[in-house]
Amino acid sequence: MSVFLLIPAITLVLWLGHAGLAIAGSPATCYTRWFLFGGLPVVAAVMLLSAGIFGFVFAIIAVLTWLGMMLLEVVLTMGSMVARDARAKKAV
């Protein structure tokens, strides 16, 4: 498997762990959020500055993966807000 396919695959697995923690209500989601949403752009910038054309391709794939994770995070946040509001409305 190419390293360019591993970046999104590993990130997706880590994000699913983050989503599982968020659904369970764990306070550890703030750390996983910083690791995923802060770490990936830093790695992309370092690779872009240090590895030539390979670093450029790596950075493009990392940034696209990062944007995809942002979209997934928005969907997760909206879904958890809808579920929370539905539970609150049912309790009233």
C-alpha positions as a LaTeX table, in Angstrom:
\begin{tabular}{lrrr}
\hline
Residue & $x$ (\AA) & $y$ (\AA) & $z$ (\AA) \\
\hline
Met1 & 0.00 & 0.00 & 0.00 \\
Ser2 & 1.29 & 3.43 & $-0.94$ \\
Val3 & 2.17 & 5.98 & 1.71 \\
Phe4 & $-0.27$ & 8.31 & $-0.01$ \\
Leu5 & $-3.12$ & 5.90 & 0.73 \\
Leu6 & $-1.96$ & 5.30 & 4.27 \\
Ile7 & $-2.27$ & 8.96 & 5.28 \\
Pro8 & $-6.07$ & 9.10 & 4.86 \\
Ala9 & $-6.53$ & 5.53 & 6.16 \\
Ile10 & $-4.60$ & 6.12 & 9.39 \\
Thr11 & $-6.23$ & 9.51 & 9.88 \\
Leu12 & $-9.68$ & 7.99 & 9.42 \\
Val13 & $-8.98$ & 5.32 & 12.04 \\
Leu14 & $-7.75$ & 7.97 & 14.48 \\
Trp15 & $-10.77$ & 10.15 & 13.75 \\
Leu16 & $-13.13$ & 7.21 & 14.37 \\
Gly17 & $-11.48$ & 6.79 & 17.78 \\
His18 & $-12.01$ & 10.50 & 18.39 \\
Ala19 & $-15.66$ & 10.22 & 17.34 \\
Gly20 & $-16.17$ & 7.23 & 19.62 \\
Leu21 & $-14.79$ & 9.21 & 22.55 \\
Ala22 & $-17.04$ & 12.14 & 21.67 \\
Ile23 & $-20.13$ & 9.95 & 21.48 \\
Ala24 & $-19.24$ & 8.37 & 24.82 \\
Gly25 & $-18.90$ & 11.84 & 26.36 \\
Ser26 & $-15.24$ & 11.47 & 27.30 \\
Pro27 & $-13.29$ & 14.61 & 28.20 \\
Ala28 & $-10.32$ & 13.22 & 26.25 \\
Thr29 & $-11.80$ & 14.48 & 22.98 \\
Cys30 & $-10.10$ & 17.85 & 23.46 \\
Tyr31 & $-6.71$ & 16.11 & 23.31 \\
Thr32 & $-7.57$ & 13.94 & 20.32 \\
Arg33 & $-8.97$ & 16.99 & 18.55 \\
Trp34 & $-5.71$ & 18.89 & 19.06 \\
Phe35 & $-3.69$ & 15.88 & 17.94 \\
Leu36 & $-5.70$ & 15.35 & 14.75 \\
Phe37 & $-6.56$ & 18.89 & 13.71 \\
Gly38 & $-3.31$ & 20.46 & 14.88 \\
Gly39 & $-0.83$ & 17.71 & 14.15 \\
Leu40 & $-1.71$ & 16.93 & 10.55 \\
Pro41 & $-1.13$ & 20.47 & 9.20 \\
Val42 & 2.17 & 20.70 & 11.10 \\
Val43 & 3.36 & 17.42 & 9.57 \\
Ala44 & 2.26 & 18.65 & 6.14 \\
Ala45 & 4.21 & 21.90 & 6.56 \\
Val46 & 7.34 & 20.11 & 7.72 \\
Met47 & 7.20 & 17.68 & 4.80 \\
Leu48 & 6.56 & 20.53 & 2.36 \\
Leu49 & 9.63 & 22.40 & 3.58 \\
Ser50 & 11.98 & 19.46 & 3.81 \\
Ala51 & 11.26 & 16.76 & 1.23 \\
Gly52 & 11.01 & 18.34 & $-2.23$ \\
Ile53 & 8.38 & 16.99 & $-4.64$ \\
Phe54 & 7.56 & 14.05 & $-2.36$ \\
Gly55 & 6.90 & 16.53 & 0.44 \\
Phe56 & 4.68 & 18.59 & $-1.86$ \\
Val57 & 2.53 & 15.60 & $-2.78$ \\
Phe58 & 2.44 & 14.49 & 0.87 \\
Ala59 & 1.37 & 17.99 & 1.93 \\
Ile60 & $-1.42$ & 18.14 & $-0.68$ \\
Ile61 & $-2.80$ & 14.78 & 0.43 \\
Ala62 & $-2.48$ & 15.73 & 4.10 \\
Val63 & $-4.32$ & 19.02 & 3.56 \\
Leu64 & $-7.12$ & 17.30 & 1.61 \\
Thr65 & $-7.39$ & 14.72 & 4.37 \\
Trp66 & $-7.49$ & 17.52 & 6.93 \\
Leu67 & $-10.35$ & 19.23 & 5.07 \\
Gly68 & $-12.23$ & 15.92 & 4.93 \\
Met69 & $-11.79$ & 15.50 & 8.68 \\
Met70 & $-13.19$ & 18.97 & 9.22 \\
Leu71 & $-16.29$ & 18.02 & 7.27 \\
Leu72 & $-16.65$ & 14.82 & 9.32 \\
Glu73 & $-16.25$ & 16.83 & 12.53 \\
Val74 & $-19.02$ & 19.22 & 11.46 \\
Val75 & $-21.32$ & 16.25 & 10.73 \\
Leu76 & $-20.44$ & 14.68 & 14.11 \\
Thr77 & $-21.12$ & 17.95 & 15.93 \\
Met78 & $-24.43$ & 18.49 & 14.17 \\
Gly79 & $-25.50$ & 14.91 & 14.83 \\
Ser80 & $-24.64$ & 15.10 & 18.51 \\
Met81 & $-26.50$ & 18.43 & 18.84 \\
Val82 & $-29.61$ & 16.98 & 17.19 \\
Ala83 & $-29.47$ & 13.89 & 19.42 \\
Arg84 & $-28.99$ & 16.01 & 22.55 \\
Asp85 & $-31.90$ & 18.30 & 21.62 \\
Ala86 & $-34.15$ & 15.33 & 20.83 \\
Arg87 & $-33.42$ & 13.81 & 24.26 \\
Ala88 & $-34.10$ & 17.17 & 25.95 \\
Lys89 & $-37.37$ & 17.63 & 24.07 \\
Lys90 & $-38.47$ & 14.09 & 24.94 \\
Ala91 & $-37.75$ & 14.70 & 28.64 \\
Val92 & $-40.02$ & 17.77 & 28.76 \\
\hline
\end{tabular}
